[in-house]
Tab-separated table of C-alpha atoms and ligand atoms in Angstrom:
chain	number	residue	atom	x	y	z
K	1	MET	CA	12.002	19.148	12.149
K	2	SER	CA	9.473	18.013	9.554
K	3	TRP	CA	9.166	15.313	6.912
K	4	SER	CA	9.032	16.137	3.203
K	5	SER	CA	8.320	13.523	0.613
K	6	ASN	CA	9.539	15.966	-2.027
K	7	PRO	CA	12.951	14.640	-3.050
K	8	HIS	CA	13.944	18.096	-4.297
K	9	SER	CA	13.269	19.815	-1.013
K	10	ASP	CA	16.396	20.890	0.830
K	11	ARG	CA	14.676	23.186	3.280
K	12	PRO	CA	16.636	23.316	6.545
K	13	GLY	CA	14.962	21.203	9.197
K	14	THR	CA	13.339	19.001	6.569
K	15	VAL	CA	13.960	15.266	6.495
K	16	ARG	CA	13.276	13.432	3.267
K	17	ARG	CA	15.193	10.176	3.738
K	18	THR	CA	15.491	7.728	6.596
K	19	ILE	CA	19.303	7.674	6.465
K	20	VAL	CA	21.636	10.448	5.341
K	21	PRO	CA	25.450	10.687	5.366
K	22	THR	CA	26.527	13.786	7.310
K	23	ALA	CA	28.230	16.744	5.635
K	24	ASP	CA	31.411	16.247	7.690
K	25	GLY	CA	31.928	12.852	6.040
K	26	ALA	CA	32.282	11.050	9.352
K	27	ALA	CA	28.861	9.599	10.143
K	28	VAL	CA	25.310	8.954	9.036
K	29	GLU	CA	22.149	10.354	10.529
K	30	VAL	CA	19.024	8.250	10.850
K	31	ILE	CA	15.476	8.953	11.960
K	32	ASP	CA	15.064	7.573	15.481
K	33	GLN	CA	12.023	5.398	14.829
K	34	THR	CA	11.563	4.607	18.508
K	35	ARG	CA	10.384	8.211	19.022
K	36	LEU	CA	7.794	8.361	16.273
K	37	PRO	CA	5.004	9.357	16.016
K	38	HIS	CA	5.571	11.766	18.878
K	39	GLN	CA	8.898	13.205	17.779
K	40	LEU	CA	10.831	13.365	14.517
K	41	VAL	CA	14.460	13.265	15.614
K	42	MET	CA	17.627	12.369	13.728
K	43	VAL	CA	20.416	10.566	15.577
K	44	ARG	CA	24.055	10.441	14.540
K	45	LEU	CA	25.799	7.083	14.087
K	46	GLN	CA	29.567	7.359	13.789
K	47	THR	CA	30.884	3.957	14.793
K	48	LEU	CA	30.055	0.435	13.728
K	49	GLU	CA	28.966	-0.321	17.260
K	50	GLN	CA	26.522	2.609	17.328
K	51	ALA	CA	25.056	1.456	14.022
K	52	ALA	CA	24.795	-2.153	15.219
K	53	ALA	CA	23.010	-1.019	18.377
K	54	ALA	CA	20.644	1.143	16.302
K	55	ILE	CA	19.668	-1.909	14.239
K	56	GLN	CA	19.340	-4.168	17.273
K	57	ASP	CA	17.293	-1.682	19.301
K	58	MET	CA	15.162	-0.827	16.247
K	59	VAL	CA	16.091	2.831	16.074
K	60	VAL	CA	16.217	1.793	12.422
K	61	ARG	CA	14.146	-1.153	11.257
K	62	GLY	CA	12.491	-2.572	8.156
K	63	ALA	CA	14.360	-4.990	5.929
K	64	PRO	CA	15.775	-2.568	3.317
K	65	LEU	CA	16.810	0.064	5.861
K	66	ILE	CA	18.473	-2.535	8.068
K	67	GLY	CA	20.555	-3.613	5.056
K	68	VAL	CA	21.591	-0.098	4.082
K	69	THR	CA	22.423	0.825	7.686
K	70	ALA	CA	24.611	-2.259	7.937
K	71	ALA	CA	26.402	-1.243	4.732
K	72	TYR	CA	27.194	2.184	6.187
K	73	ALA	CA	28.177	0.465	9.437
K	74	MET	CA	30.876	-1.429	7.527
K	75	TRP	CA	32.161	1.900	6.213
K	76	LEU	CA	32.178	3.338	9.744
K	77	GLY	CA	33.933	0.241	11.061
K	78	LEU	CA	36.600	0.401	8.362
K	79	ARG	CA	37.156	4.119	9.044
K	80	THR	CA	37.673	3.713	12.744
K	81	GLY	CA	38.726	0.059	13.186
K	82	GLY	CA	40.927	-2.321	11.233
K	83	THR	CA	40.753	-2.860	7.489
K	84	ASP	CA	42.349	-6.309	7.260
K	85	ASP	CA	40.454	-9.495	6.413
K	86	VAL	CA	40.097	-10.644	10.022
K	87	ALA	CA	38.697	-7.290	11.129
K	88	ILE	CA	36.227	-7.337	8.237
K	89	GLN	CA	34.935	-10.791	9.136
K	90	GLY	CA	34.518	-9.641	12.751
K	91	MET	CA	32.488	-6.623	11.633
K	92	ARG	CA	30.329	-8.821	9.422
K	93	ALA	CA	29.658	-11.231	12.290
K	94	ARG	CA	28.765	-8.414	14.697
K	95	LEU	CA	26.294	-6.876	12.251
K	96	LEU	CA	24.783	-10.192	11.162
K	97	ALA	CA	23.981	-11.017	14.783
K	98	THR	CA	21.856	-7.896	15.246
K	99	ARG	CA	18.697	-9.171	13.518
K	100	PRO	CA	18.625	-12.672	12.072
K	101	THR	CA	15.453	-12.765	9.983
K	102	ALA	CA	15.626	-9.942	7.396
K	103	VAL	CA	17.904	-11.344	4.715
K	104	ASN	CA	18.682	-7.887	3.287
K	105	LEU	CA	21.158	-7.526	6.126
K	106	ARG	CA	23.291	-10.420	4.885
K	107	TRP	CA	22.765	-9.368	1.275
K	108	ALA	CA	23.959	-5.808	1.903
K	109	LEU	CA	26.976	-6.960	3.909
K	110	ASP	CA	27.947	-9.368	1.158
K	111	GLN	CA	27.611	-6.589	-1.418
K	112	VAL	CA	29.990	-4.366	0.528
K	113	ILE	CA	32.453	-7.151	1.258
K	114	ALA	CA	32.543	-8.259	-2.392
K	115	ALA	CA	33.342	-4.664	-3.359
K	116	ILE	CA	36.158	-4.149	-0.861
K	117	MET	CA	37.963	-7.487	-0.612
K	118	PRO	CA	39.861	-7.210	-3.916
K	119	LEU	CA	41.230	-3.797	-2.827
K	120	ALA	CA	44.259	-2.810	-0.803
K	121	PRO	CA	43.345	-2.261	2.863
K	122	ASP	CA	43.850	1.503	2.675
K	123	GLN	CA	41.250	1.771	-0.092
K	124	ARG	CA	38.567	-0.310	1.567
K	125	ALA	CA	36.823	2.297	3.705
K	126	ALA	CA	36.214	4.633	0.767
K	127	ALA	CA	35.006	1.734	-1.388
K	128	ALA	CA	32.593	0.597	1.335
K	129	ARG	CA	31.163	4.108	1.489
K	130	ARG	CA	30.698	4.159	-2.291
K	131	ARG	CA	28.929	0.790	-2.199
K	132	ALA	CA	26.648	1.916	0.639
K	133	ASP	CA	25.760	5.073	-1.303
K	134	ALA	CA	25.016	2.900	-4.334
K	135	LEU	CA	22.752	0.640	-2.258
K	136	VAL	CA	20.764	3.714	-1.236
K	137	ALA	CA	20.254	4.691	-4.874
K	138	GLU	CA	19.361	1.099	-5.776
K	139	ASP	CA	16.828	0.853	-2.971
K	140	VAL	CA	15.116	4.063	-4.018
K	141	ALA	CA	14.874	2.801	-7.610
K	142	ILE	CA	13.644	-0.636	-6.497
K	143	CYS	CA	10.931	0.786	-4.270
K	144	ALA	CA	9.821	3.232	-6.967
K	145	ALA	CA	9.494	0.294	-9.369
K	146	ILE	CA	7.476	-1.752	-6.849
K	147	GLY	CA	5.102	1.199	-6.683
K	148	LYS	CA	4.827	1.314	-10.460
K	149	HIS	CA	4.101	-2.412	-10.755
K	150	GLY	CA	1.650	-2.427	-7.860
K	151	LEU	CA	-0.349	0.561	-9.071
K	152	PRO	CA	-2.439	-1.406	-11.644
K	153	ILE	CA	-3.611	-3.703	-8.837
K	154	LEU	CA	-5.019	-0.762	-6.900
K	155	ARG	CA	-6.450	0.769	-10.067
K	156	ALA	CA	-8.213	-2.510	-10.907
K	157	ALA	CA	-9.566	-2.761	-7.359
K	158	PHE	CA	-10.946	0.788	-7.661
K	159	HIS	CA	-12.723	-0.107	-10.923
K	160	ALA	CA	-13.997	-3.390	-9.469
K	161	ALA	CA	-15.442	-1.550	-6.471
K	162	GLY	CA	-17.468	0.686	-8.787
K	163	GLU	CA	-15.245	3.771	-8.622
K	164	ASP	CA	-17.532	5.394	-6.090
K	165	ARG	CA	-15.561	4.700	-2.954
K	166	PRO	CA	-11.909	4.378	-1.930
K	167	VAL	CA	-10.083	1.074	-2.310
K	168	GLN	CA	-9.923	-0.493	1.154
K	169	VAL	CA	-6.422	-1.827	1.816
K	170	LEU	CA	-5.334	-3.600	4.975
K	171	THR	CA	-1.637	-3.487	5.850
K	172	HIS	CA	0.409	-4.916	8.693
K	173	CYS	CA	3.512	-3.481	10.380
K	174	ASN	CA	5.362	-0.798	8.426
K	175	ALA	CA	6.567	-1.434	4.912
K	176	GLY	CA	6.625	2.225	3.922
K	177	PHE	CA	9.482	4.664	3.467
K	178	LEU	CA	10.442	4.288	7.105
K	179	ALA	CA	11.300	0.655	6.370
K	180	ALA	CA	13.379	1.696	3.366
K	181	ILE	CA	14.880	4.976	2.117
K	182	GLU	CA	12.021	6.504	0.132
K	183	TRP	CA	8.650	5.141	-1.040
K	184	GLY	CA	8.798	1.880	0.891
K	185	THR	CA	7.937	-1.558	-0.424
K	186	ALA	CA	4.312	-2.587	0.187
K	187	LEU	CA	3.229	1.017	0.642
K	188	ALA	CA	4.875	2.236	-2.572
K	189	PRO	CA	1.818	1.354	-4.732
K	190	ILE	CA	-0.356	3.311	-2.296
K	191	TYR	CA	1.826	6.406	-2.731
K	192	ARG	CA	1.605	5.948	-6.502
K	193	ALA	CA	-2.169	5.619	-6.272
K	194	ARG	CA	-2.339	8.878	-4.341
K	195	ASP	CA	-0.263	10.571	-7.057
K	196	GLU	CA	-2.631	9.174	-9.730
K	197	GLY	CA	-5.741	10.323	-7.913
K	198	ILE	CA	-6.968	6.818	-7.081
K	199	PRO	CA	-8.641	7.066	-3.670
K	200	VAL	CA	-7.334	4.591	-1.116
K	201	HIS	CA	-8.187	4.118	2.516
K	202	VAL	CA	-5.730	2.090	4.584
K	203	TRP	CA	-6.677	-0.089	7.540
K	204	VAL	CA	-3.483	-0.016	9.595
K	205	ASP	CA	-2.903	-2.970	11.904
K	206	GLU	CA	-1.522	-1.599	15.148
K	207	THR	CA	1.127	-4.397	15.102
K	208	ARG	CA	1.836	-5.215	18.699
K	209	PRO	CA	4.138	-5.553	20.463
K	210	ARG	CA	6.143	-2.670	18.950
K	211	ASN	CA	3.278	-0.874	17.220
K	212	GLN	CA	5.003	-0.291	13.889
K	213	GLY	CA	1.571	0.106	12.309
K	214	GLY	CA	0.063	2.500	14.813
K	215	ALA	CA	3.258	4.445	15.412
K	216	LEU	CA	4.946	4.410	11.986
K	217	THR	CA	2.556	3.520	9.156
K	218	ALA	CA	-0.178	5.793	10.490
K	219	TRP	CA	2.379	8.602	10.824
K	220	GLU	CA	3.535	8.036	7.247
K	221	MET	CA	-0.022	8.042	5.948
K	222	ALA	CA	-0.732	11.255	7.828
K	223	GLN	CA	2.381	12.934	6.360
K	224	ALA	CA	1.227	11.911	2.891
K	225	GLY	CA	-2.394	12.905	3.403
K	226	ILE	CA	-3.627	9.358	2.757
K	227	PRO	CA	-6.844	8.414	4.586
K	228	HIS	CA	-6.197	5.684	7.116
K	229	THR	CA	-7.574	4.144	10.292
K	230	VAL	CA	-5.595	2.265	12.916
K	231	ILE	CA	-7.176	-0.960	14.096
K	232	ALA	CA	-6.237	-3.335	16.877
K	233	ASP	CA	-4.496	-6.383	15.436
K	234	ASN	CA	-7.492	-8.535	16.255
K	235	ALA	CA	-9.914	-6.458	14.157
K	236	GLY	CA	-8.759	-7.517	10.684
K	237	GLY	CA	-10.773	-10.740	10.499
K	238	HIS	CA	-13.922	-8.925	11.555
K	239	LEU	CA	-13.426	-6.313	8.810
K	240	MET	CA	-12.785	-8.942	6.154
K	241	GLN	CA	-15.836	-10.913	7.226
K	242	ARG	CA	-17.958	-7.792	6.677
K	243	GLY	CA	-16.545	-6.976	3.238
K	244	LYS	CA	-14.623	-3.934	4.449
K	245	VAL	CA	-11.267	-4.973	2.969
K	246	ASP	CA	-10.666	-5.133	-0.799
K	247	LEU	CA	-7.126	-6.423	-0.505
K	248	CYS	CA	-4.269	-6.950	1.916
K	249	LEU	CA	-0.850	-5.512	1.076
K	250	VAL	CA	2.127	-6.327	3.277
K	251	GLY	CA	5.929	-6.421	3.094
K	252	SER	CA	8.439	-9.199	3.482
K	253	ASP	CA	11.647	-9.636	5.427
K	254	ARG	CA	12.579	-12.801	3.599
K	255	THR	CA	10.897	-14.462	0.658
K	256	THR	CA	11.907	-18.004	-0.193
K	257	ALA	CA	12.682	-19.471	-3.603
K	258	ARG	CA	9.224	-21.056	-3.654
K	259	GLY	CA	7.406	-17.887	-2.555
K	260	ASP	CA	6.876	-18.344	1.177
K	261	VAL	CA	6.876	-14.941	2.845
K	262	CYS	CA	8.361	-14.190	6.243
K	263	ASN	CA	7.076	-10.901	7.630
K	264	LYS	CA	6.152	-9.261	10.926
K	265	ILE	CA	4.437	-11.525	13.439
K	266	GLY	CA	0.710	-11.547	12.763
K	267	THR	CA	0.998	-11.428	8.983
K	268	TYR	CA	0.150	-15.134	8.748
K	269	LEU	CA	-3.114	-14.679	10.656
K	270	LYS	CA	-4.156	-11.948	8.222
K	271	ALA	CA	-3.343	-14.213	5.286
K	272	LEU	CA	-5.504	-16.976	6.786
K	273	ALA	CA	-8.398	-14.589	7.315
K	274	ALA	CA	-7.955	-13.211	3.798
K	275	ARG	CA	-8.098	-16.703	2.294
K	276	ALA	CA	-11.199	-17.567	4.316
K	277	HIS	CA	-13.000	-14.481	3.019
K	278	GLY	CA	-11.721	-14.420	-0.566
K	279	VAL	CA	-9.693	-11.252	-0.011
K	280	PRO	CA	-6.598	-11.034	-2.254
K	281	PHE	CA	-3.360	-11.078	-0.275
K	282	TYR	CA	-0.457	-9.234	-1.972
K	283	VAL	CA	3.141	-8.914	-0.851
K	284	GLY	CA	5.349	-6.028	-1.996
K	285	LEU	CA	9.014	-6.918	-1.824
K	286	PRO	CA	12.372	-5.857	-3.175
K	287	GLY	CA	14.538	-8.472	-4.890
K	288	PRO	CA	17.116	-8.383	-2.071
K	289	THR	CA	14.572	-9.932	0.304
K	290	ILE	CA	14.399	-13.045	-1.843
K	291	ASP	CA	16.584	-15.785	-0.398
K	292	PHE	CA	17.088	-18.278	-3.196
K	293	ASP	CA	19.035	-20.497	-0.784
K	294	VAL	CA	15.856	-21.212	1.180
K	295	GLY	CA	12.897	-23.206	-0.102
K	296	ASP	CA	10.717	-24.100	2.879
K	297	GLY	CA	10.299	-20.905	4.874
K	298	LEU	CA	8.736	-22.617	7.871
K	299	ALA	CA	11.608	-25.033	8.342
K	300	GLU	CA	14.533	-22.909	7.286
K	301	ILE	CA	14.083	-19.214	8.145
K	302	PRO	CA	15.462	-18.217	11.548
K	303	ILE	CA	12.731	-16.406	13.444
K	304	GLU	CA	14.041	-13.623	15.630
K	305	GLU	CA	12.884	-13.873	19.222
K	306	ARG	CA	12.970	-10.516	20.962
K	307	GLN	CA	12.916	-9.481	24.596
K	308	GLY	CA	9.829	-10.302	26.603
K	309	ALA	CA	9.840	-6.700	27.832
K	310	GLU	CA	8.400	-5.668	24.451
K	311	VAL	CA	5.267	-7.661	25.287
K	312	ARG	CA	5.186	-6.728	28.961
K	313	ARG	CA	5.540	-3.005	28.341
K	314	ALA	CA	4.263	-0.222	26.133
K	315	ARG	CA	5.806	3.135	25.342
K	316	GLY	CA	3.991	6.334	24.550
K	317	ARG	CA	3.272	9.868	25.597
K	318	LEU	CA	1.930	10.222	29.071
K	319	VAL	CA	-1.327	12.072	29.330
K	320	ALA	CA	-0.078	13.560	32.602
K	321	ALA	CA	3.615	14.491	32.529
K	322	THR	CA	4.664	12.768	35.766
K	323	GLY	CA	7.278	10.093	35.212
K	324	SER	CA	7.947	10.862	31.561
K	325	ASP	CA	11.320	11.665	30.038
K	326	GLU	CA	12.298	15.031	28.564
K	327	ALA	CA	10.226	14.329	25.461
K	328	GLY	CA	7.142	13.416	27.446
K	329	LEU	CA	7.570	9.752	26.470
K	330	ALA	CA	7.236	7.059	29.056
K	331	THR	CA	7.354	3.301	29.300
K	332	VAL	CA	4.583	1.631	31.272
K	333	GLU	CA	4.325	-1.916	32.536
K	334	LEU	CA	1.279	-3.783	31.206
K	335	LEU	CA	2.168	-7.043	32.942
K	336	PRO	CA	4.132	-7.817	36.077
K	337	PRO	CA	7.806	-8.499	35.262
K	338	SER	CA	7.359	-12.090	36.465
K	339	THR	CA	4.674	-12.927	33.870
K	340	PRO	CA	6.074	-15.406	31.338
K	341	VAL	CA	5.836	-14.138	27.764
K	342	PHE	CA	7.020	-15.269	24.333
K	343	ASN	CA	7.936	-12.735	21.665
K	344	PRO	CA	8.618	-14.124	18.175
K	345	ALA	CA	9.123	-11.142	15.862
K	346	PHE	CA	8.163	-12.739	12.533
K	347	ASP	CA	6.032	-15.499	11.068
K	348	VAL	CA	5.929	-17.354	7.777
K	349	THR	CA	3.003	-17.118	5.376
K	350	PRO	CA	3.073	-20.119	3.033
K	351	ALA	CA	3.137	-19.288	-0.663
K	352	ALA	CA	-0.260	-20.947	-1.129
K	353	LEU	CA	-1.901	-18.076	0.793
K	354	VAL	CA	-0.252	-15.352	-1.301
K	355	THR	CA	-2.207	-14.021	-4.289
K	356	ALA	CA	0.854	-12.457	-5.936
K	357	LEU	CA	4.250	-10.938	-5.242
K	358	ILE	CA	4.869	-7.342	-6.344
K	359	THR	CA	8.563	-6.872	-7.076
K	360	GLU	CA	10.671	-4.257	-8.824
K	361	ARG	CA	10.739	-6.535	-11.864
K	362	GLY	CA	6.997	-7.013	-12.045
K	363	VAL	CA	4.122	-8.919	-10.448
K	364	CYS	CA	4.385	-12.694	-10.254
K	365	ALA	CA	2.780	-15.710	-8.657
K	366	ALA	CA	4.272	-16.895	-5.373
K	367	THR	CA	5.810	-19.961	-6.979
K	368	ARG	CA	9.314	-21.252	-7.595
K	369	GLU	CA	8.807	-21.112	-11.373
K	370	ALA	CA	7.496	-17.546	-11.450
K	371	LEU	CA	10.256	-16.236	-9.190
K	372	ALA	CA	12.895	-18.046	-11.226
K	373	ALA	CA	11.482	-16.499	-14.403
K	374	LEU	CA	11.702	-12.993	-12.919
K	375	TYR	CA	15.154	-13.509	-11.412
K	376	PRO	CA	16.962	-15.917	-13.772
K	377	ASP	CA	20.252	-14.256	-12.798
K	378	ARG	CA	19.854	-15.299	-9.152
K	379	ALA	CA	17.498	-18.270	-9.009
K	380	GLY	CA	19.834	-20.843	-10.519
K	381	ARG	CA	22.197	-20.612	-7.599
K	382	GLY	CA	19.667	-21.607	-4.932
K	383	ARG	CA	17.534	-24.670	-4.357
T	1	MRU	O1	10.736	-5.686	12.989
T	1	MRU	P1	10.654	-4.725	11.858
T	1	MRU	O2	9.920	-3.476	12.196
T	1	MRU	O3	12.014	-4.460	11.262
T	1	MRU	O4	9.796	-5.487	10.767
T	1	MRU	C1	9.531	-4.876	9.546
T	1	MRU	C2	8.591	-5.642	8.720
T	1	MRU	O5	8.141	-6.698	9.074
T	1	MRU	C3	8.253	-5.076	7.387
T	1	MRU	O6	6.989	-5.521	6.981
T	1	MRU	C4	9.278	-5.551	6.375
T	1	MRU	O7	10.572	-5.179	6.711
T	1	MRU	C5	8.844	-5.108	5.057
T	1	MRU	S1	9.747	-3.842	4.248
T	1	MRU	C6	10.511	-4.874	3.036
């Protein structure tokens, strides 16, 4: 199986989206992101519970993809479980509990529920499926627009650097197509830059403990032929200090009404280093990650705490095959099981450290006023 970023490619064995409804109309298939970069494998999800487990165990991850998967999960739940109001609230609660920080999850569930509640119970499953399909199309359009709006930033950085070397971008975690459906959020401008012939080199933070940078972003960059280098999470400050980073570009799992950005743990440290060294710090985000009900991100966003085993262990391909599973992948213990660890999955970067937000509606300052001006249809309802 191989990846194709060509949306018109239907070659057998080619994957071009992270989630695809199956031809038999009974399930969706998703890329198993726990097996990348070593294997590109699709797994079938045909019940709400399978989809919920896939979100929780990070077979699928990334704010937009979590939301879309949850939308299809509602469809699967309505197909195979009850369709009455009580059953629907139960499904919502089960899915909401999977990952508490990325607000797209709640947003997508609310979209589906708003579409199905006015309908007779026997029409709800089909309507949920239609809404989930629509969310896929919306996400693709949103991410494409983020790329379009972010492109001038990379073009300007290329000019500012003298046009004789690639723009040096540092990114954290994975905010590429694997976090969405196509394009991605923060990485969308980089794909656009590639298409425009603007040379970019990406410093990819490894992003411990789950290595979304090393395992996913680097894989994406390799598929797209974009020059990149994986660095240990601790290397970013050193690179910025030596003038090796022109700008930082990261995603967001929840952006508050005043522009605070909650993203993968470690993002905040990069923003601090960027501020100290005068490196612009940009955040690419789709509108659905803006939570206009939240103002102070530090006080109000629930930070997911994941299993300590993610810190104690690492997973990869064994150099010698002994002890590995059928794919040659193995989990190794870095620390004794008794070692106390703490594993917060996200942190909050205050708006004051953010140079600008790149959204599907344009680029704006990370302020309450600027966000309200871009999203007048949504901002009025929050604080
Ligand atoms: O824990 P993950 O892998 O789901 O975290 C993903 C991120 O932090 C991404 O940066 C984020 O979802 C950006 S894509 C809008």
